[in-house]
Coordinates of C-alpha atoms in Angstrom, one line a residue:
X246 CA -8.4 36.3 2.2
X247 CA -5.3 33.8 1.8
X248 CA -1.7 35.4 1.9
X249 CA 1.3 33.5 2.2
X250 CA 1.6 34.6 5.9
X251 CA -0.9 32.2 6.5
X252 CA -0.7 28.9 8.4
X253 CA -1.6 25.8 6.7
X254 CA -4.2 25.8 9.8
X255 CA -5.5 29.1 9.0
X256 CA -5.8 28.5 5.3
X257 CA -7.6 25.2 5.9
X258 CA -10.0 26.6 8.3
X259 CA -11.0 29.4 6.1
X260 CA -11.0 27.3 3.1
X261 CA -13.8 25.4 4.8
X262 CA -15.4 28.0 6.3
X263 CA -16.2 29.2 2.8
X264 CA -16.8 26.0 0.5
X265 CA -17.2 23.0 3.6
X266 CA -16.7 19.7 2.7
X267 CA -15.7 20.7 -0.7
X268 CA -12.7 22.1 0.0
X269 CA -11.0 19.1 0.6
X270 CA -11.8 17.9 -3.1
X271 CA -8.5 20.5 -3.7
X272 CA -5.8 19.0 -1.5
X273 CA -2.9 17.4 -2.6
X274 CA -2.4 14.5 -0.6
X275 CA -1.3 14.0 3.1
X276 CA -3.4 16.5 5.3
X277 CA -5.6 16.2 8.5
X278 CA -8.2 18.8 9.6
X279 CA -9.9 18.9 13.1
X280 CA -12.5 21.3 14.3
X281 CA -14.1 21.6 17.2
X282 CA -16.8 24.0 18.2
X283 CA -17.0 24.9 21.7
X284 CA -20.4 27.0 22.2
X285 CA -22.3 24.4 20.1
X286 CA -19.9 21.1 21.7
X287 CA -19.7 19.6 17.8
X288 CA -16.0 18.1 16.6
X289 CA -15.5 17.5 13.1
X290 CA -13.0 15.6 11.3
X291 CA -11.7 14.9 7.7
X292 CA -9.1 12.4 6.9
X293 CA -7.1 12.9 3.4
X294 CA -8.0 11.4 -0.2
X295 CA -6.0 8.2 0.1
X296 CA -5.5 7.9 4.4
X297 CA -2.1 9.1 5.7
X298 CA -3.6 10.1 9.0
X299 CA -5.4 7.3 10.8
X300 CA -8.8 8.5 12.4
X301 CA -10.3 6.2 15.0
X302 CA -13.4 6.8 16.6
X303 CA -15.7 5.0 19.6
X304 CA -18.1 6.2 21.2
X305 CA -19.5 5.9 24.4
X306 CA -21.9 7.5 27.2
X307 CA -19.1 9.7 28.3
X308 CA -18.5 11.2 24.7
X309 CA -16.7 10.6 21.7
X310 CA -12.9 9.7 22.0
X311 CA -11.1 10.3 18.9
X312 CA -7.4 8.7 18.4
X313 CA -4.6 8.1 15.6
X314 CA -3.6 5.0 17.4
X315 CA -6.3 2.5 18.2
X316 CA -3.9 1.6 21.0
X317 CA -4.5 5.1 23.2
X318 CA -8.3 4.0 22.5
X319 CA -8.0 0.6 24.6
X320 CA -5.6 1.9 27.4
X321 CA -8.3 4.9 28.2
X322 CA -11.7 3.1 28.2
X323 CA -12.8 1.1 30.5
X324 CA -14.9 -1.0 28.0
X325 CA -13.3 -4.1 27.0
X326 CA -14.1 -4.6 23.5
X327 CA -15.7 -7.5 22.2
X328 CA -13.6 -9.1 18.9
X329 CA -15.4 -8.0 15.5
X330 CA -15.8 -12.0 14.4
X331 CA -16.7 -10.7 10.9
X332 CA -13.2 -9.1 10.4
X333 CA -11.4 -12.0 11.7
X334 CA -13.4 -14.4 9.9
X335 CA -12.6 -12.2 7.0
X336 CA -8.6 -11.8 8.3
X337 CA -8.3 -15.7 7.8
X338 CA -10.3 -15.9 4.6
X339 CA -7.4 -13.4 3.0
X340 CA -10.0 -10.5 3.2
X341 CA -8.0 -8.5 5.7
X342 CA -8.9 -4.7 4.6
X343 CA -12.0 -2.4 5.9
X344 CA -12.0 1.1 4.9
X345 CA -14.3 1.7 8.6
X346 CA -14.1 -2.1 10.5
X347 CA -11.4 -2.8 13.0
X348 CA -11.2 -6.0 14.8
X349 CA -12.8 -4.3 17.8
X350 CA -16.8 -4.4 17.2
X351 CA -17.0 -0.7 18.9
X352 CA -14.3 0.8 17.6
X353 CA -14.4 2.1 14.0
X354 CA -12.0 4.1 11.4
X355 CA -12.9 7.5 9.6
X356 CA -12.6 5.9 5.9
X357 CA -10.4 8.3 3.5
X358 CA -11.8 11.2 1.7
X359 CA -14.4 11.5 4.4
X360 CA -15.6 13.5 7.4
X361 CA -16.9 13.2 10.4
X362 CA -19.5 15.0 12.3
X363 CA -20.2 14.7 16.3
X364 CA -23.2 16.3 17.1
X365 CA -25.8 16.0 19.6
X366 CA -24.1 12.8 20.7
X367 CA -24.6 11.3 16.9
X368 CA -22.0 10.8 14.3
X369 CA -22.3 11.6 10.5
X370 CA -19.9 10.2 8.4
X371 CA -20.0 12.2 4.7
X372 CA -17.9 11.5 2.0
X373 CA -16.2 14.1 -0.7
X374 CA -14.9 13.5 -3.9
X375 CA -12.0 11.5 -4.1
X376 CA -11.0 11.4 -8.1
X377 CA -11.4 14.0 -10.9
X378 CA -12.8 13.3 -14.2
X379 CA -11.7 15.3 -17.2
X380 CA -10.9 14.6 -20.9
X381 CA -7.6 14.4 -22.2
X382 CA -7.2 14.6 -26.2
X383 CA -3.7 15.5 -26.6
X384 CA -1.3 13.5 -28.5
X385 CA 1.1 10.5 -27.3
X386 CA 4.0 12.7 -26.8
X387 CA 1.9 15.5 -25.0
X388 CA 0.5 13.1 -22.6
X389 CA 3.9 11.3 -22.0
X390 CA 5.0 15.1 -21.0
X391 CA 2.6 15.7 -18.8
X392 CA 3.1 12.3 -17.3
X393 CA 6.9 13.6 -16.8
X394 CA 6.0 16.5 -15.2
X395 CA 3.1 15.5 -13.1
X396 CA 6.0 12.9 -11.7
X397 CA 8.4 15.4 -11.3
X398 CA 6.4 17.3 -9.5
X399 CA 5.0 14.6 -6.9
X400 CA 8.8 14.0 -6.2
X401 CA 10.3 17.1 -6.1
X402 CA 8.4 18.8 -3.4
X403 CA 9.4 21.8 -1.7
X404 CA 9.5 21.0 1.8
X405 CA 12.5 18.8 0.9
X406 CA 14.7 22.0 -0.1
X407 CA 15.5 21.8 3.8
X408 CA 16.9 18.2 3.6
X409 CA 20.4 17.4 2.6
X410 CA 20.2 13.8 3.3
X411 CA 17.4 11.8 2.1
X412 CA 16.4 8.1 2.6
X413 CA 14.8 5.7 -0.2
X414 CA 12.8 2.5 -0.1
X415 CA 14.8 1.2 -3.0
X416 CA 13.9 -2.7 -4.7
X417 CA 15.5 -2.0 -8.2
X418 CA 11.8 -2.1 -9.5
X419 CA 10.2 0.5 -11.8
X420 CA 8.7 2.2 -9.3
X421 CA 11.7 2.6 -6.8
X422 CA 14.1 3.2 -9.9
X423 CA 11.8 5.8 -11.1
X424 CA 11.8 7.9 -7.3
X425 CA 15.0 7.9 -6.7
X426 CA 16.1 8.6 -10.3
X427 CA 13.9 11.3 -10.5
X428 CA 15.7 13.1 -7.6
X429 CA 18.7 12.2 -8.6
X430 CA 18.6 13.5 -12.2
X431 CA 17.0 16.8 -10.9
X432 CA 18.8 17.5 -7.7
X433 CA 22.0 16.3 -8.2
X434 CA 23.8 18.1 -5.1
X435 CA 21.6 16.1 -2.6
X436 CA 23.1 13.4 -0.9
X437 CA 20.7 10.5 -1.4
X438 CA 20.4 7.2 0.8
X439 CA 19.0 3.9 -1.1
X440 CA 18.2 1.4 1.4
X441 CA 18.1 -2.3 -0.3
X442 CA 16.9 -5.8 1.1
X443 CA 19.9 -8.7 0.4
X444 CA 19.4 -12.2 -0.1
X445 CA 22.1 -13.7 -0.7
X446 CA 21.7 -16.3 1.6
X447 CA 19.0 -17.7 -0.4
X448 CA 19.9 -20.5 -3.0
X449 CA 21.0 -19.5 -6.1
X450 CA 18.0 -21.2 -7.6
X451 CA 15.6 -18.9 -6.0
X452 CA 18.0 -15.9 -5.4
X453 CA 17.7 -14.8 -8.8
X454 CA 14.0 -14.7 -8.5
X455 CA 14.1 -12.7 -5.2
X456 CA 16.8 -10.4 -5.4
X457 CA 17.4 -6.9 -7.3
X458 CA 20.9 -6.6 -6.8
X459 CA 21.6 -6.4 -10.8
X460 CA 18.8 -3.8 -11.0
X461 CA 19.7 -1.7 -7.8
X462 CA 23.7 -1.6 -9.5
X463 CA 22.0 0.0 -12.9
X464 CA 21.1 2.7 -10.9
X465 CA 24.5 3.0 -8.9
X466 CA 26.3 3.3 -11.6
X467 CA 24.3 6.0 -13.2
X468 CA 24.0 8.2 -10.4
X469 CA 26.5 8.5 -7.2
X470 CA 24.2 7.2 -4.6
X471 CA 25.0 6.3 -1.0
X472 CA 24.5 2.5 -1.2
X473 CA 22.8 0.7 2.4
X474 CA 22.0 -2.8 1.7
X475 CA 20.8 -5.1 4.9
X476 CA 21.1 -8.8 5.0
X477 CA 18.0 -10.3 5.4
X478 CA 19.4 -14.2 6.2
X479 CA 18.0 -13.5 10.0
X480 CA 14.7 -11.3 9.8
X481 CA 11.3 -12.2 9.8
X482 CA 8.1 -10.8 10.2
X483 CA 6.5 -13.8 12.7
X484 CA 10.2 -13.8 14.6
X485 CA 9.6 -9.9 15.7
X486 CA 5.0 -10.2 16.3
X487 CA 4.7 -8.9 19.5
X488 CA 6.4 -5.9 18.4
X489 CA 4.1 -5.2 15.8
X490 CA 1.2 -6.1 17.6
X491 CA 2.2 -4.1 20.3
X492 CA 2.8 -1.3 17.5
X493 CA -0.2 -1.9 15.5
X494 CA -3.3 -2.6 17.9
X495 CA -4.4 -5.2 16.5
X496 CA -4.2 -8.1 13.5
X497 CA -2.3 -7.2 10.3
X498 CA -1.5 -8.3 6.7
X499 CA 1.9 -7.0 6.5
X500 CA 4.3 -10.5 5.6
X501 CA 7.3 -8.0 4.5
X502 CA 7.0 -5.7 7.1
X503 CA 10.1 -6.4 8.2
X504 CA 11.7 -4.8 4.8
X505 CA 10.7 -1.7 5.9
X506 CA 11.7 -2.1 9.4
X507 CA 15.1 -2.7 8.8
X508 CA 15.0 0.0 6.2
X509 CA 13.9 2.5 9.1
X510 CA 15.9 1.3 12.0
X511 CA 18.9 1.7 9.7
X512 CA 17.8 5.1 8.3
X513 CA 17.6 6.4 11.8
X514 CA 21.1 5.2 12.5
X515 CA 22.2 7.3 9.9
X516 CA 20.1 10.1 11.0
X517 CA 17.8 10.4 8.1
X518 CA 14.4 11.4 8.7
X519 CA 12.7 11.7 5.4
X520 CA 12.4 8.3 3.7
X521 CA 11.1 8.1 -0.1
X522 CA 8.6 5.3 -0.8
X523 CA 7.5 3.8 -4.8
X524 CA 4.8 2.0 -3.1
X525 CA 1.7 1.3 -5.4
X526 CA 3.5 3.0 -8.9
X527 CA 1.6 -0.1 -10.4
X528 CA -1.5 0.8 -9.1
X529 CA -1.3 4.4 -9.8
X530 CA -0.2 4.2 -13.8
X531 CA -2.1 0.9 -13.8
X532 CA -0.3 -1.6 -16.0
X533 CA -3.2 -1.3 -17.9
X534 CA -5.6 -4.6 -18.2
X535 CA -8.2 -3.0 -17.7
X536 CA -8.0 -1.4 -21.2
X537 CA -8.1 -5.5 -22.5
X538 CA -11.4 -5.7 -20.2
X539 CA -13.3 -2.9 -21.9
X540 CA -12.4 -3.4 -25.3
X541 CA -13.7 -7.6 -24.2
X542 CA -16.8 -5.6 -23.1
X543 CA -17.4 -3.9 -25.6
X544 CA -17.0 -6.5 -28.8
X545 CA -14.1 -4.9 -29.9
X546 CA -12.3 -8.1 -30.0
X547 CA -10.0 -7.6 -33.3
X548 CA -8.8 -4.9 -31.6
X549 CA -8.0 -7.1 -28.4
X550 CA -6.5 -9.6 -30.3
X551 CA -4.0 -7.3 -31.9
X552 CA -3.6 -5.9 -28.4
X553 CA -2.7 -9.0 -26.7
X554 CA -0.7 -9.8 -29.6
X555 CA 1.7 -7.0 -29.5
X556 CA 2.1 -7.7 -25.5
X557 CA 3.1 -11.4 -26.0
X558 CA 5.9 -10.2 -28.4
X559 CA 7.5 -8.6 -25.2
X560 CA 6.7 -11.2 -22.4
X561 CA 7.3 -14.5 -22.0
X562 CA 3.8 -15.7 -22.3
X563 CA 1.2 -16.9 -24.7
X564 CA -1.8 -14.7 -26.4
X565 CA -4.2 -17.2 -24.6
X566 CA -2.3 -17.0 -21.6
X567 CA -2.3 -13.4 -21.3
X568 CA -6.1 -13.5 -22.3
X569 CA -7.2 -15.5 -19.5
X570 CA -4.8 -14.0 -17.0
X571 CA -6.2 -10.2 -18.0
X572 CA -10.0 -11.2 -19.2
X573 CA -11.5 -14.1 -18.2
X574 CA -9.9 -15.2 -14.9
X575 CA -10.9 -11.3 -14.4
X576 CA -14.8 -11.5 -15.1
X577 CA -16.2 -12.4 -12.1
X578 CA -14.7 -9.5 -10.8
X579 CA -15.9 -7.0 -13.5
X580 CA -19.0 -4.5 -12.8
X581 CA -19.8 -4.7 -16.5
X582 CA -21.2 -1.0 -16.5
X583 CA -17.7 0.5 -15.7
X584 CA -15.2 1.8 -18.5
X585 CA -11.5 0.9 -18.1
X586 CA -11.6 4.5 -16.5
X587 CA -14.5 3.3 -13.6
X588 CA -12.8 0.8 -13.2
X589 CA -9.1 1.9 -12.6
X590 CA -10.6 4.0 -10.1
X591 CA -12.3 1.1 -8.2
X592 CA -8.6 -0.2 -7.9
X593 CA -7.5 2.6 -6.8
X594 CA -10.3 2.8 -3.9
X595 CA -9.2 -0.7 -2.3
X596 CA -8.8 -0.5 0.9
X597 CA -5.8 -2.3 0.6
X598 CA -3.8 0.9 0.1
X599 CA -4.7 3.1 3.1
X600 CA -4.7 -0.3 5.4
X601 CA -0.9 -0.3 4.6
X602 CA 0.2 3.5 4.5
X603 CA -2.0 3.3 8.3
X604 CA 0.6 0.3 9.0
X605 CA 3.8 1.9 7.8
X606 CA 3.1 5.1 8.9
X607 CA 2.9 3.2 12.8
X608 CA 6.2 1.8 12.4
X609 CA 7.8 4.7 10.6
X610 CA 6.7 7.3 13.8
X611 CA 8.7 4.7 15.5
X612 CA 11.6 5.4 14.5
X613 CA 11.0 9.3 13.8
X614 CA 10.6 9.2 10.2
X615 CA 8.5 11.0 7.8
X616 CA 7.3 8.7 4.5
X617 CA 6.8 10.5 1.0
X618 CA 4.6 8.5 -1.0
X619 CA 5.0 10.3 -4.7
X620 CA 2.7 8.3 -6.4
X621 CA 0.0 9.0 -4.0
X622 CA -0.1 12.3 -5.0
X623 CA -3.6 13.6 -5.9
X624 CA -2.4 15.5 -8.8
X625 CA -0.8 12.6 -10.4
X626 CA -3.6 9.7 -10.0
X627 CA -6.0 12.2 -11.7
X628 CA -4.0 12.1 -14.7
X629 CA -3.3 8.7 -14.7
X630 CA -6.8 7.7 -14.3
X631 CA -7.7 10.0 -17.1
X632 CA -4.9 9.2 -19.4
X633 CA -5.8 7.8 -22.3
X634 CA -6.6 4.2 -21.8
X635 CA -4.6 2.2 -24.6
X636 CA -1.4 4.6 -23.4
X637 CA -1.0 2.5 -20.0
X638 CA -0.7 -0.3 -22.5
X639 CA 1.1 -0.6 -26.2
X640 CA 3.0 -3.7 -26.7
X641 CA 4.0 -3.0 -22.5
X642 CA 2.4 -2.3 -19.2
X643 CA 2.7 0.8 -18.2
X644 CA 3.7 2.1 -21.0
X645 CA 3.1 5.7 -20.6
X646 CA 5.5 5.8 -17.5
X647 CA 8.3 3.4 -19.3
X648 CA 7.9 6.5 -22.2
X649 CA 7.9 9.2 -19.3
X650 CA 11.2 8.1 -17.7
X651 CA 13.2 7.3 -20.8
X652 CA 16.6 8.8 -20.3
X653 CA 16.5 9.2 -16.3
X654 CA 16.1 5.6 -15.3
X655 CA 18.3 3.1 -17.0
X656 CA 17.5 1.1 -19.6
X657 CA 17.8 -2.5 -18.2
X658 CA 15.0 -1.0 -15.4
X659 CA 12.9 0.9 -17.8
X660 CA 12.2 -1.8 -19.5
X661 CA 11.9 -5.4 -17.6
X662 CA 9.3 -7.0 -17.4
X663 CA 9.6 -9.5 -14.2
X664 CA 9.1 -8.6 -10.3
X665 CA 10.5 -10.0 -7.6
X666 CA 9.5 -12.9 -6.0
X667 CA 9.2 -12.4 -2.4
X668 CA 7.3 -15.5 -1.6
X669 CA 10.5 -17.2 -1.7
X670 CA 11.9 -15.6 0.8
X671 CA 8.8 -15.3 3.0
X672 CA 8.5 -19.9 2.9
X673 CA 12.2 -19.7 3.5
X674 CA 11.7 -17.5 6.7
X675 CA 9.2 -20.0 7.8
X676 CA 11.0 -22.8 7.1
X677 CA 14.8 -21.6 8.8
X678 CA 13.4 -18.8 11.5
X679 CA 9.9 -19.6 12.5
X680 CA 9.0 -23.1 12.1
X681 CA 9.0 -23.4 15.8
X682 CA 6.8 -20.6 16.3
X683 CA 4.3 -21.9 13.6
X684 CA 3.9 -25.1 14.6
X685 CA 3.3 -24.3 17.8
X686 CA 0.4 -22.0 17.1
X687 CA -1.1 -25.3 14.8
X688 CA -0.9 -27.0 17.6
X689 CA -2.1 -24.5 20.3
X690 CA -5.3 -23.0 18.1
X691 CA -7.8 -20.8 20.3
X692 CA -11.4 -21.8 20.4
X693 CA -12.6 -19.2 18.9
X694 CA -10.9 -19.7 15.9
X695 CA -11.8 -23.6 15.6
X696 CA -15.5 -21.9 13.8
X697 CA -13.3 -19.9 11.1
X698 CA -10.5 -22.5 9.9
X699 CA -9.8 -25.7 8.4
X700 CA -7.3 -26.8 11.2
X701 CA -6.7 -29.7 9.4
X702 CA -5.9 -28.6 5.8
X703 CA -3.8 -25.7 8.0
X704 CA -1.4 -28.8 9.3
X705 CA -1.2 -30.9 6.2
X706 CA -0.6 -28.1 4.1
X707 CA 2.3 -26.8 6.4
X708 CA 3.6 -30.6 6.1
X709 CA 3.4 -30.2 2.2
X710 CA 5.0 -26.3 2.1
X711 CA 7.9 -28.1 4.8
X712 CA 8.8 -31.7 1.8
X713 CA 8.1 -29.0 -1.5
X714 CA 8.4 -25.8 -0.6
X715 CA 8.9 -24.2 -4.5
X716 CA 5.3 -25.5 -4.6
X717 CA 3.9 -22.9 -2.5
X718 CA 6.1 -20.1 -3.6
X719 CA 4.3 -19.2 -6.9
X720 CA 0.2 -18.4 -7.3
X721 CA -0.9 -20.2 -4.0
X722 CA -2.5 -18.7 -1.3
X723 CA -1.0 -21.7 1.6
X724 CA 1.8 -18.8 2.6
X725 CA -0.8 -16.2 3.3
X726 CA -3.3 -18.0 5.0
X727 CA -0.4 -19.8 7.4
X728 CA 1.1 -16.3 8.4
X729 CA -2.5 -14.9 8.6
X730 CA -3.6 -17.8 11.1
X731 CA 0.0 -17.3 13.3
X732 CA -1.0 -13.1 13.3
X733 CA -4.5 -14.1 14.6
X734 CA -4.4 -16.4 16.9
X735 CA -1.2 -14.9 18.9
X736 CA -3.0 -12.0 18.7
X737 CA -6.0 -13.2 20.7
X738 CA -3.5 -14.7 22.9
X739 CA -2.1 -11.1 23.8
X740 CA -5.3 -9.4 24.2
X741 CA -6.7 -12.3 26.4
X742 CA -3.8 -11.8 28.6
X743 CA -4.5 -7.9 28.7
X744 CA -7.5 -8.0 29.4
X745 CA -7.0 -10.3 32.7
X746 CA -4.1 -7.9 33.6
X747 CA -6.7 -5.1 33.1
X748 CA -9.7 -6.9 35.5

């Protein structure tokens, strides 16, 4: 029997003691459930639908040790770990995410929307359901409703009736416009924080591709919003490594974590511990393509054509552009059996996402601060997924949200079409704040990387990015595979040395 005197523990526990794995199928979003069983010595563990909680895992003769920080796993055994050479093989060949890998070979993750079992000294990983299917048949304006108030609802949650003051991650895209406008427009009496990334030290050239400013003002001067921009002239991700190494555990593929960082430190300056996050709107809503795929798929290409037609109306690009951008640059990525459903959900279960929440969520404990991810919600990505397909696109992407938040976000932001370019900034980072740093680690490689990169292309590439850097700053991979190679080998470098302080 569930009352509301219950604890979230005690309704969890009894929720599985009566359905098992399946109640989990039910939760919302950010939980963590640990059992153990003393008469029988069995521990089990599940870890939520998308991966808020961390689970970490190694085993050894002594017994199972189980940690949120892979960090308290290598400071309490006595093992050292050998380096997982398929994850940094991977880690330098832009692969960077594992659901269950880390880059220690004994030392493994609980994937999301899974359980494990420790039992008789072996461990059962099981998976439960992660995504709902169900029809939807209603009309447009029904399911742009329901949108609304499945949105609404993944913002407006009621542990925040506590919180006066309230932090946001806030670009000026959709997606941040959209959070913080939401709450805003409903809750008028709170006192919101929007926390912005400046660039103004970045030519004028290439500050118009970077910054938001013109967006983030739209939204200041609909709603009376407590303003906290931070320069961003002197940060860098490579300047501050050790940090988050030392944070992390290990190798990460972060290149704007220090956005976030600054966003944090600040928040906690100004005593806010709740900080709102629009990460992965895109995702969630989907802008849509894969609605161009299926109808590809299926010979329905008439019906593409007008598709594609009415989207280059609206964007500065060419039918055939778009068509190989969304189709045929796509197909060797397709699993031809999937429906633009299948296959929105295969997006959605990238381990890219929980890889960065696990990140984030490191550095926001840091600093004492609680993320809320509203697009995460479960409720919400079930409808999105099951929306109907040609209502993510119509002449836009994403339409069905630019249609749900009509009249709460501002016009200018409902509607553009671009996204920041934050390349620019990252290649002038390199170029002003850690070219010392990066061309140092060129120079000093570790051995056992020598097997897994192109040293050579690394240095002449670098000597290309440093005479024509706006070559590297749009649809080339040179940035990411410079800061991934930095990550990785001063990584080694650290643990080496911890090691030898260890023996």
């Amino acid at each position: 029997f569930l009352s509301a005197e219950n604890t979230d523990a005690q309704i969890l526990l009894k929720l599985f003691v009566e359905l098992g794995n399946k109640a989990f199928e039910n939760f919302g979003e950010n939980f963590f459930f640990f059992k153990y069983d003393f008469n029988n010595k069995e521990a089990f563990i599940a870890r939520d639908h998308i991966g808020f909680n961390s689970i970490y895992y190694f085993q050894s003769e002594s017994g199972l040790f189980l940690s949120s920080s892979i960090k308290f796993i290598l400071e309490v055994s006595s093992k050292k770990f050998d380096i997982n050479e398929k994850m940094v093989k991977n880690f330098l060949n832009l692969d960077p995410f594992s659901d269950e890998e880390t880059f220690y070979k004994d030392i493994f993750k609980v994937p999301p929307s899974s359980s494990l079992l420790y039992k008789d000294e072996s461990i059962i990983i099981s998976k439960f359901q992660k995504f709902k299917n169900f029809d939807i048949n209603d009309s447009e304006d029904k399911q742009i409703k329901d949108l609304k108030l499945n949105l609404k609802n993944a913002i407006l949650r009621r542990e925040e009736e506590l919180d006066n003051n309230l932090g946001f991650l806030f670009s000026g895209g959709i997606d941040s416009s959209a959070v913080i406008s939401f709450y805003k427009y409903f809750k008028p009496e709170k006192n919101l924080y929007a926390f912005s990334a400046n660039y103004s030290h970045l030519d004028e050239s290439l500050r118009h591709l970077t910054d938001e400013e013109e967006y983030q003002s739209e939204v200041f001067k609909k709603y009376e919003i407590k303003s906290r921009p931070f320069q961003t002239e002197n940060l860098s991700t490579l300047s501050n490594l050790d940090f988050y190494l030392d944070l992390i555990g290990q190798p990460f593929f972060f290149p704007n974590i220090y956005l976030p960082n600054e966003a944090f430190k600040n928040a906690h300056a100004n005593k806010i511990n709740k900080m709102f996050n629009g990460s992965d709107g895109d995702t969630v809503i989907s802008h849509g393509f894969e609605y161009f795929q299926e109808l590809f798929l299926k010979f329905k290409w008439f019906k593409l054509f007008i598709e594609i037609s009415k989207l280059s109306k609206n964007v500065n690009l060419s039918k055939i552009e778009i068509f190989k951008r969304t189709v045929i640059n796509q197909l060797s990525y397709f699993n031809f059996r999937l429906s633009s459903k299948e296959r929105h959900k295969e997006i959605l279960k990238a381990p890219v996402h929980a890889c960065a929440i696990e990140i984030q969520s490191l550095l926001a404990d840091f600093y004492n601060i609680e993320e809320v991810y509203p697009f995460y919600n479960i409720d919400l990505i079930n409808y999105c997924i099951n929306v109907s397909p040609n209502m993510k696109i119509n002449g836009k992407t994403r339409y069905i949200l630019r249609q749900a938040i009509k009249n709460i976000v501002p016009e200018k932001n409902r509607n553009r079409n671009d996204k920041a370019n934050l390349t620019h900034a990252l290649i002038h980072s390199f170029l002003t704040i850690d070219k010392i740093l990066i061309e140092h680690h060129l120079n000093n490689p570790n051995e056992s990387l020598k097997n897994f990169i192109d040293l050579k292309s690394l240095k002449s590439n670098w000597l290309k990015l440093i005479n024509n850097p706006l070559k590297f700053s749009t649809r080339s991979n040179f940035p990411s595979e410079i800061f991934s190679f930095v990550v990785m080998n001063r990584w080694i470098e650290v643990a080496d040395n911890n090691y030898n302080k260890k023996s």
